[in-house]
């Protein structure tokens, strides 16, 4: 039993990446966590971590210990949820989405069943933040931009392609279309340069021999839209977030190949999601068809 508790602590340490953050999450002191990990290594007669200047990396034995600790933590989470279901309490369910997906599922009432059957919380953040929170088991299900590399501890389901529109104010249309024919796109209102979306859109533009030169960055698409409405540049935004403006205040710039970003669902392997999750993912997949 003591070893099991240490394995669970070890899994939390790996998820949070530092002894300081893991100890805070476990509500114990950092020295106490360090001692627990050292005792676990002695019990297993193997080194679990290799310390580096940037933190630590797992040994092959550390990976085995992490997988086992994760399984123990998941088993406890599943037990708590089943216990609640057997009584009168509804299980807590934490759903994480990027902004456009959250907008879609709320407007189309796609989370109605989950909201009625669980204590649902909706967290709207960037894909990278959501994936970090998923790793730390602070979120149960993530709907985000497809990640280039994913931990083997995550289950993945492809949802579909989210179409993007390239648009600007009518006064800029002729100039923007001329630039695109010349293989450039200046005054591009872009997502944060470190974001997955920025890299995806830049690569798709380059594939069409268009070099984008951002003049403004934001992590918030609503701000990008507002700047575009002020006539200060050309913006690429999800169809669901720009359709209304395209009918009145903005015009679409047509490309040979439409822009898009792939959306996927992620959750921890071993965690039992509510049955209503399948319906949500099915409806969302149809919405992107």
Short mmCIF file of N, CA and C in Angstrom, two decimals, residues 122-271:
data_model
loop_
_atom_site.label_atom_id
_atom_site.label_comp_id
_atom_site.label_asym_id
_atom_site.label_seq_id
_atom_site.Cartn_x
_atom_site.Cartn_y
_atom_site.Cartn_z
N UNK A 122 -16.86 24.18 -18.26
CA UNK A 122 -16.30 24.40 -19.59
C UNK A 122 -15.13 25.36 -19.47
N UNK A 123 -13.95 24.89 -19.86
CA UNK A 123 -12.73 25.68 -19.78
C UNK A 123 -12.29 26.06 -21.19
N UNK A 124 -12.18 27.35 -21.47
CA UNK A 124 -11.81 27.83 -22.80
C UNK A 124 -10.40 28.43 -22.74
N UNK A 125 -9.46 27.77 -23.40
CA UNK A 125 -8.07 28.21 -23.38
C UNK A 125 -7.38 27.79 -24.67
N UNK A 126 -6.11 28.13 -24.81
CA UNK A 126 -5.35 27.75 -26.00
C UNK A 126 -5.09 26.25 -25.99
N UNK A 127 -4.78 25.69 -27.15
CA UNK A 127 -4.53 24.26 -27.26
C UNK A 127 -3.38 23.81 -26.36
N UNK A 128 -2.29 24.57 -26.34
CA UNK A 128 -1.13 24.18 -25.54
C UNK A 128 -1.44 24.18 -24.06
N UNK A 129 -2.19 25.19 -23.60
CA UNK A 129 -2.57 25.25 -22.18
C UNK A 129 -3.49 24.10 -21.83
N UNK A 130 -4.44 23.79 -22.70
CA UNK A 130 -5.37 22.69 -22.46
C UNK A 130 -4.64 21.36 -22.36
N UNK A 131 -3.66 21.15 -23.23
CA UNK A 131 -2.92 19.88 -23.22
C UNK A 131 -2.08 19.75 -21.95
N UNK A 132 -1.53 20.85 -21.47
CA UNK A 132 -0.79 20.83 -20.21
C UNK A 132 -1.72 20.48 -19.05
N UNK A 133 -2.90 21.08 -19.04
CA UNK A 133 -3.87 20.81 -17.98
C UNK A 133 -4.40 19.38 -18.05
N UNK A 134 -4.50 18.84 -19.26
CA UNK A 134 -4.92 17.45 -19.41
C UNK A 134 -3.86 16.52 -18.82
N UNK A 135 -2.60 16.80 -19.11
CA UNK A 135 -1.51 15.99 -18.57
C UNK A 135 -1.52 16.00 -17.06
N UNK A 136 -1.86 17.14 -16.48
CA UNK A 136 -1.89 17.28 -15.02
C UNK A 136 -3.21 16.82 -14.42
N UNK A 137 -4.08 16.27 -15.28
CA UNK A 137 -5.37 15.73 -14.86
C UNK A 137 -6.26 16.80 -14.22
N UNK A 138 -6.15 18.02 -14.74
CA UNK A 138 -7.00 19.13 -14.30
C UNK A 138 -8.21 19.28 -15.22
N UNK A 139 -8.20 18.55 -16.34
CA UNK A 139 -9.29 18.54 -17.31
C UNK A 139 -9.49 17.10 -17.75
N UNK A 140 -10.74 16.73 -18.03
CA UNK A 140 -11.05 15.34 -18.38
C UNK A 140 -11.04 15.10 -19.89
N UNK A 141 -11.48 16.07 -20.66
CA UNK A 141 -11.55 15.92 -22.11
C UNK A 141 -11.17 17.24 -22.76
N UNK A 142 -10.31 17.17 -23.77
CA UNK A 142 -9.86 18.37 -24.48
C UNK A 142 -10.29 18.29 -25.94
N UNK A 143 -10.83 19.40 -26.45
CA UNK A 143 -11.15 19.55 -27.86
C UNK A 143 -10.29 20.69 -28.38
N UNK A 144 -9.26 20.34 -29.15
CA UNK A 144 -8.25 21.33 -29.51
C UNK A 144 -7.69 21.07 -30.89
N UNK A 145 -6.81 21.96 -31.32
CA UNK A 145 -6.11 21.78 -32.59
C UNK A 145 -5.23 20.54 -32.49
N UNK A 146 -5.23 19.74 -33.54
CA UNK A 146 -4.43 18.51 -33.55
C UNK A 146 -2.97 18.81 -33.23
N UNK A 147 -2.42 18.06 -32.29
CA UNK A 147 -1.06 18.28 -31.83
C UNK A 147 -0.07 17.47 -32.66
N UNK A 148 1.11 18.05 -32.96
CA UNK A 148 2.09 17.33 -33.77
C UNK A 148 2.68 16.12 -33.07
N UNK A 149 2.74 16.17 -31.74
CA UNK A 149 3.27 15.03 -30.96
C UNK A 149 2.43 14.90 -29.69
N UNK A 150 2.03 13.66 -29.38
CA UNK A 150 1.14 13.43 -28.25
C UNK A 150 1.69 12.31 -27.38
N UNK A 151 1.58 12.48 -26.07
CA UNK A 151 2.02 11.46 -25.13
C UNK A 151 1.23 10.17 -25.33
N UNK A 152 1.88 9.04 -25.13
CA UNK A 152 1.21 7.75 -25.25
C UNK A 152 0.18 7.53 -24.15
N UNK A 153 0.20 8.40 -23.14
CA UNK A 153 -0.79 8.28 -22.06
C UNK A 153 -2.13 8.89 -22.45
N UNK A 154 -2.20 9.52 -23.63
CA UNK A 154 -3.43 10.14 -24.10
C UNK A 154 -4.12 9.28 -25.15
N UNK A 155 -5.45 9.23 -25.07
CA UNK A 155 -6.27 8.68 -26.15
C UNK A 155 -6.61 9.83 -27.09
N UNK A 156 -6.70 9.53 -28.39
CA UNK A 156 -6.94 10.57 -29.39
C UNK A 156 -8.05 10.15 -30.34
N UNK A 157 -8.93 11.10 -30.66
CA UNK A 157 -9.96 10.85 -31.66
C UNK A 157 -10.03 12.05 -32.61
N UNK A 158 -9.91 11.80 -33.89
CA UNK A 158 -10.01 12.87 -34.88
C UNK A 158 -11.44 13.36 -34.98
N UNK A 159 -11.63 14.66 -34.95
CA UNK A 159 -12.97 15.25 -35.05
C UNK A 159 -13.25 15.75 -36.46
N UNK A 160 -12.33 16.49 -37.03
CA UNK A 160 -12.54 16.98 -38.39
C UNK A 160 -11.74 18.23 -38.67
N UNK A 161 -12.01 18.84 -39.83
CA UNK A 161 -11.32 20.05 -40.24
C UNK A 161 -12.20 21.27 -39.98
N UNK A 162 -11.63 22.24 -39.30
CA UNK A 162 -12.34 23.49 -39.05
C UNK A 162 -11.94 24.48 -40.15
N UNK A 163 -12.90 24.87 -40.98
CA UNK A 163 -12.61 25.75 -42.10
C UNK A 163 -12.34 27.17 -41.64
N UNK A 164 -11.36 27.80 -42.26
CA UNK A 164 -11.02 29.20 -41.99
C UNK A 164 -11.36 30.05 -43.22
N UNK A 165 -11.75 31.29 -42.95
CA UNK A 165 -11.95 32.26 -44.01
C UNK A 165 -10.87 33.33 -43.90
N UNK A 166 -10.34 33.75 -45.04
CA UNK A 166 -9.42 34.88 -45.11
C UNK A 166 -10.25 36.08 -45.52
N UNK A 167 -10.21 37.15 -44.71
CA UNK A 167 -11.12 38.26 -44.97
C UNK A 167 -10.49 39.60 -44.61
N UNK A 168 -11.06 40.65 -45.18
CA UNK A 168 -10.61 42.02 -44.88
C UNK A 168 -11.76 42.98 -45.16
N UNK A 169 -11.55 44.24 -44.88
CA UNK A 169 -12.58 45.24 -45.18
C UNK A 169 -12.64 45.43 -46.69
N UNK A 170 -13.77 45.84 -47.23
CA UNK A 170 -13.91 46.01 -48.69
C UNK A 170 -12.87 46.96 -49.29
N UNK A 171 -12.44 47.96 -48.53
CA UNK A 171 -11.49 48.94 -49.05
C UNK A 171 -10.11 48.34 -49.30
N UNK A 172 -9.81 47.20 -48.66
CA UNK A 172 -8.50 46.57 -48.81
C UNK A 172 -8.50 45.43 -49.81
N UNK A 173 -9.66 45.02 -50.27
CA UNK A 173 -9.77 43.78 -51.06
C UNK A 173 -8.87 43.79 -52.30
N UNK A 174 -8.94 44.83 -53.10
CA UNK A 174 -8.17 44.86 -54.35
C UNK A 174 -6.67 44.76 -54.08
N UNK A 175 -6.20 45.51 -53.09
CA UNK A 175 -4.78 45.49 -52.75
C UNK A 175 -4.34 44.12 -52.25
N UNK A 176 -5.18 43.47 -51.41
CA UNK A 176 -4.84 42.16 -50.87
C UNK A 176 -4.80 41.11 -51.98
N UNK A 177 -5.77 41.15 -52.88
CA UNK A 177 -5.80 40.18 -53.99
C UNK A 177 -4.58 40.36 -54.91
N UNK A 178 -4.17 41.60 -55.11
CA UNK A 178 -2.97 41.86 -55.92
C UNK A 178 -1.73 41.30 -55.26
N UNK A 179 -1.61 41.51 -53.95
CA UNK A 179 -0.46 40.99 -53.21
C UNK A 179 -0.40 39.47 -53.28
N UNK A 180 -1.55 38.83 -53.13
CA UNK A 180 -1.58 37.36 -53.14
C UNK A 180 -1.11 36.83 -54.50
N UNK A 181 -1.49 37.50 -55.58
CA UNK A 181 -1.01 37.09 -56.90
C UNK A 181 0.51 37.23 -57.01
N UNK A 182 1.06 38.15 -56.22
CA UNK A 182 2.51 38.37 -56.20
C UNK A 182 3.22 37.48 -55.19
N UNK A 183 2.43 36.65 -54.48
CA UNK A 183 3.01 35.71 -53.53
C UNK A 183 3.34 36.28 -52.17
N UNK A 184 2.62 37.31 -51.77
CA UNK A 184 2.85 37.88 -50.44
C UNK A 184 1.55 38.32 -49.80
N UNK A 185 1.59 38.47 -48.51
CA UNK A 185 0.42 38.90 -47.75
C UNK A 185 0.89 39.77 -46.60
N UNK A 186 0.86 41.07 -46.81
CA UNK A 186 1.28 42.00 -45.77
C UNK A 186 0.08 42.37 -44.90
N UNK A 187 0.38 43.03 -43.81
CA UNK A 187 -0.68 43.44 -42.85
C UNK A 187 -1.57 42.26 -42.45
N UNK A 188 -0.92 41.13 -42.23
CA UNK A 188 -1.64 39.92 -41.82
C UNK A 188 -1.88 39.98 -40.32
N UNK A 189 -3.13 39.86 -39.92
CA UNK A 189 -3.51 39.86 -38.50
C UNK A 189 -3.49 38.42 -38.02
N UNK A 190 -2.49 38.07 -37.23
CA UNK A 190 -2.19 36.66 -36.99
C UNK A 190 -2.41 36.22 -35.55
N UNK A 191 -2.65 34.93 -35.41
CA UNK A 191 -2.62 34.30 -34.09
C UNK A 191 -1.20 34.40 -33.54
N UNK A 192 -1.06 34.24 -32.24
CA UNK A 192 0.25 34.29 -31.60
C UNK A 192 1.26 33.44 -32.36
N UNK A 193 2.44 33.96 -32.56
CA UNK A 193 3.44 33.32 -33.40
C UNK A 193 3.87 31.95 -32.88
N UNK A 194 3.70 31.69 -31.59
CA UNK A 194 4.08 30.40 -31.01
C UNK A 194 2.94 29.39 -31.02
N UNK A 195 1.78 29.79 -31.51
CA UNK A 195 0.62 28.90 -31.46
C UNK A 195 0.64 27.87 -32.59
N UNK A 196 -0.03 26.76 -32.34
CA UNK A 196 -0.16 25.72 -33.36
C UNK A 196 -0.92 26.25 -34.57
N UNK A 197 -1.95 27.07 -34.32
CA UNK A 197 -2.76 27.61 -35.42
C UNK A 197 -1.93 28.50 -36.33
N UNK A 198 -1.09 29.36 -35.77
CA UNK A 198 -0.25 30.23 -36.59
C UNK A 198 0.64 29.40 -37.51
N UNK A 199 1.28 28.38 -36.95
CA UNK A 199 2.17 27.54 -37.75
C UNK A 199 1.41 26.80 -38.85
N UNK A 200 0.21 26.30 -38.52
CA UNK A 200 -0.58 25.59 -39.52
C UNK A 200 -0.97 26.50 -40.69
N UNK A 201 -1.48 27.70 -40.37
CA UNK A 201 -1.92 28.62 -41.41
C UNK A 201 -0.75 29.12 -42.25
N UNK A 202 0.38 29.38 -41.60
CA UNK A 202 1.57 29.84 -42.33
C UNK A 202 2.04 28.79 -43.32
N UNK A 203 2.03 27.52 -42.87
CA UNK A 203 2.45 26.43 -43.75
C UNK A 203 1.50 26.26 -44.93
N UNK A 204 0.19 26.42 -44.68
CA UNK A 204 -0.77 26.28 -45.77
C UNK A 204 -0.66 27.42 -46.78
N UNK A 205 -0.35 28.63 -46.29
CA UNK A 205 -0.15 29.75 -47.20
C UNK A 205 1.13 29.55 -48.03
N UNK A 206 2.18 29.08 -47.37
CA UNK A 206 3.44 28.83 -48.07
C UNK A 206 3.27 27.75 -49.15
N UNK A 207 2.42 26.75 -48.85
CA UNK A 207 2.15 25.70 -49.83
C UNK A 207 1.49 26.25 -51.09
N UNK A 208 0.88 27.45 -50.95
CA UNK A 208 0.28 28.14 -52.10
C UNK A 208 1.17 29.28 -52.59
N UNK A 209 2.45 29.22 -52.16
CA UNK A 209 3.47 30.21 -52.56
C UNK A 209 3.11 31.61 -52.10
N UNK A 210 2.53 31.70 -50.90
CA UNK A 210 2.19 33.00 -50.32
C UNK A 210 2.96 33.17 -49.01
N UNK A 211 3.77 34.21 -48.92
CA UNK A 211 4.53 34.49 -47.71
C UNK A 211 3.78 35.55 -46.91
N UNK A 212 3.33 35.17 -45.73
CA UNK A 212 2.59 36.10 -44.87
C UNK A 212 3.53 36.90 -43.99
N UNK A 213 3.28 38.20 -43.89
CA UNK A 213 4.07 39.09 -43.03
C UNK A 213 3.14 39.71 -42.01
N UNK A 214 3.04 39.11 -40.82
CA UNK A 214 2.13 39.62 -39.80
C UNK A 214 2.48 41.04 -39.36
N UNK A 215 1.45 41.85 -39.17
CA UNK A 215 1.63 43.20 -38.65
C UNK A 215 1.03 43.33 -37.26
N UNK A 216 0.32 42.27 -36.84
CA UNK A 216 -0.35 42.30 -35.53
C UNK A 216 -0.59 40.87 -35.09
N UNK A 217 -0.34 40.61 -33.79
CA UNK A 217 -0.57 39.28 -33.22
C UNK A 217 -1.53 39.38 -32.04
N UNK A 218 -2.28 38.31 -31.84
CA UNK A 218 -3.12 38.22 -30.64
C UNK A 218 -3.45 36.76 -30.35
N UNK A 219 -3.58 36.45 -29.08
CA UNK A 219 -4.03 35.11 -28.68
C UNK A 219 -5.55 35.03 -28.70
N UNK A 220 -6.19 36.18 -28.88
CA UNK A 220 -7.66 36.25 -28.83
C UNK A 220 -8.22 36.54 -30.22
N UNK A 221 -8.93 35.58 -30.85
CA UNK A 221 -9.48 35.81 -32.19
C UNK A 221 -10.49 36.94 -32.24
N UNK A 222 -11.17 37.21 -31.13
CA UNK A 222 -12.14 38.32 -31.11
C UNK A 222 -11.43 39.65 -31.32
N UNK A 223 -10.22 39.76 -30.80
CA UNK A 223 -9.44 40.99 -31.00
C UNK A 223 -8.98 41.09 -32.45
N UNK A 224 -8.54 39.96 -33.01
CA UNK A 224 -8.14 39.96 -34.42
C UNK A 224 -9.29 40.40 -35.32
N UNK A 225 -10.49 39.92 -35.00
CA UNK A 225 -11.67 40.28 -35.77
C UNK A 225 -11.94 41.78 -35.67
N UNK A 226 -11.83 42.32 -34.49
CA UNK A 226 -12.09 43.74 -34.28
C UNK A 226 -11.10 44.60 -35.06
N UNK A 227 -9.82 44.22 -35.05
CA UNK A 227 -8.81 44.97 -35.80
C UNK A 227 -9.10 44.91 -37.30
N UNK A 228 -9.55 43.74 -37.78
CA UNK A 228 -9.91 43.60 -39.19
C UNK A 228 -11.10 44.49 -39.53
N UNK A 229 -12.08 44.57 -38.64
CA UNK A 229 -13.26 45.40 -38.85
C UNK A 229 -12.89 46.89 -38.92
N UNK A 230 -11.77 47.24 -38.28
CA UNK A 230 -11.29 48.62 -38.32
C UNK A 230 -10.50 48.92 -39.60
N UNK A 231 -10.39 47.92 -40.48
CA UNK A 231 -9.72 48.11 -41.75
C UNK A 231 -8.21 48.16 -41.68
N UNK A 232 -7.65 47.49 -40.68
CA UNK A 232 -6.20 47.57 -40.46
C UNK A 232 -5.43 46.35 -40.94
N UNK A 233 -6.10 45.43 -41.65
CA UNK A 233 -5.38 44.27 -42.15
C UNK A 233 -6.30 43.16 -42.59
N UNK A 234 -5.69 42.04 -42.97
CA UNK A 234 -6.43 40.86 -43.43
C UNK A 234 -6.29 39.77 -42.37
N UNK A 235 -7.38 39.08 -42.10
CA UNK A 235 -7.40 38.13 -40.99
C UNK A 235 -7.88 36.76 -41.46
N UNK A 236 -7.37 35.70 -40.85
CA UNK A 236 -7.85 34.34 -41.08
C UNK A 236 -8.48 33.85 -39.79
N UNK A 237 -9.77 33.55 -39.85
CA UNK A 237 -10.51 33.14 -38.65
C UNK A 237 -11.43 31.96 -38.97
N UNK A 238 -11.79 31.18 -37.94
CA UNK A 238 -12.72 30.07 -38.15
C UNK A 238 -14.05 30.56 -38.74
N UNK A 239 -14.61 29.75 -39.62
CA UNK A 239 -15.86 30.10 -40.28
C UNK A 239 -16.95 30.49 -39.28
N UNK A 240 -17.05 29.74 -38.17
CA UNK A 240 -18.12 29.97 -37.21
C UNK A 240 -18.00 31.33 -36.52
N UNK A 241 -16.79 31.92 -36.53
CA UNK A 241 -16.58 33.17 -35.81
C UNK A 241 -16.64 34.40 -36.70
N UNK A 242 -16.76 34.19 -38.03
CA UNK A 242 -16.66 35.34 -38.93
C UNK A 242 -17.80 35.42 -39.94
N UNK A 243 -18.66 34.41 -39.97
CA UNK A 243 -19.73 34.35 -40.98
C UNK A 243 -20.61 35.59 -40.98
N UNK A 244 -21.02 36.04 -39.81
CA UNK A 244 -21.91 37.22 -39.71
C UNK A 244 -21.27 38.45 -40.32
N UNK A 245 -20.00 38.68 -40.02
CA UNK A 245 -19.30 39.86 -40.53
C UNK A 245 -19.10 39.79 -42.04
N UNK A 246 -18.96 38.57 -42.59
CA UNK A 246 -18.78 38.42 -44.03
C UNK A 246 -20.03 38.85 -44.81
N UNK A 247 -21.15 38.85 -44.14
CA UNK A 247 -22.39 39.24 -44.79
C UNK A 247 -22.59 40.75 -44.78
N UNK A 248 -21.78 41.46 -43.98
CA UNK A 248 -22.04 42.89 -43.84
C UNK A 248 -20.80 43.77 -43.89
N UNK A 249 -19.77 43.44 -43.09
CA UNK A 249 -18.66 44.39 -42.91
C UNK A 249 -17.33 43.93 -43.49
N UNK A 250 -17.20 42.64 -43.81
CA UNK A 250 -15.96 42.12 -44.35
C UNK A 250 -16.23 41.37 -45.66
N UNK A 251 -15.17 41.22 -46.46
CA UNK A 251 -15.29 40.44 -47.69
C UNK A 251 -14.27 39.32 -47.65
N UNK A 252 -14.63 38.18 -48.24
CA UNK A 252 -13.73 37.03 -48.24
C UNK A 252 -12.70 37.16 -49.35
N UNK A 253 -11.48 36.76 -49.03
CA UNK A 253 -10.41 36.67 -50.02
C UNK A 253 -10.27 35.20 -50.39
N UNK A 254 -10.55 34.85 -51.61
CA UNK A 254 -10.54 33.45 -52.02
C UNK A 254 -9.13 32.98 -52.37
N UNK A 255 -8.80 31.79 -51.89
CA UNK A 255 -7.52 31.16 -52.17
C UNK A 255 -7.75 29.92 -53.03
N UNK A 256 -6.69 29.42 -53.65
CA UNK A 256 -6.80 28.20 -54.43
C UNK A 256 -7.23 27.02 -53.55
N UNK A 257 -6.67 26.99 -52.36
CA UNK A 257 -7.01 25.94 -51.39
C UNK A 257 -7.43 26.62 -50.09
N UNK A 258 -8.66 26.38 -49.62
CA UNK A 258 -9.13 27.01 -48.39
C UNK A 258 -8.25 26.65 -47.19
N UNK A 259 -8.13 27.58 -46.26
CA UNK A 259 -7.37 27.34 -45.03
C UNK A 259 -8.22 26.54 -44.05
N UNK A 260 -7.55 25.79 -43.18
CA UNK A 260 -8.27 25.00 -42.18
C UNK A 260 -7.32 24.65 -41.05
N UNK A 261 -7.89 24.13 -39.97
CA UNK A 261 -7.06 23.53 -38.92
C UNK A 261 -7.76 22.25 -38.45
N UNK A 262 -7.01 21.15 -38.28
CA UNK A 262 -7.60 19.89 -37.83
C UNK A 262 -7.90 19.94 -36.33
N UNK A 263 -9.05 19.42 -35.97
CA UNK A 263 -9.47 19.39 -34.56
C UNK A 263 -9.52 17.94 -34.08
N UNK A 264 -9.00 17.70 -32.89
CA UNK A 264 -9.01 16.36 -32.30
C UNK A 264 -9.48 16.41 -30.86
N UNK A 265 -9.93 15.27 -30.37
CA UNK A 265 -10.31 15.12 -28.95
C UNK A 265 -9.23 14.33 -28.24
N UNK A 266 -8.89 14.74 -27.01
CA UNK A 266 -7.86 14.07 -26.22
C UNK A 266 -8.38 13.81 -24.81
N UNK A 267 -8.02 12.65 -24.27
CA UNK A 267 -8.30 12.36 -22.87
C UNK A 267 -7.27 11.35 -22.38
N UNK A 268 -7.21 11.20 -21.07
CA UNK A 268 -6.24 10.29 -20.47
C UNK A 268 -6.67 8.84 -20.68
N UNK A 269 -5.75 8.02 -21.17
CA UNK A 269 -6.02 6.59 -21.26
C UNK A 269 -6.35 6.05 -19.87
N UNK A 270 -7.40 5.24 -19.78
CA UNK A 270 -7.76 4.64 -18.50
C UNK A 270 -8.84 5.38 -17.75
N UNK A 271 -9.13 6.63 -18.15
CA UNK A 271 -10.20 7.39 -17.51
C UNK A 271 -11.52 7.07 -18.20
#
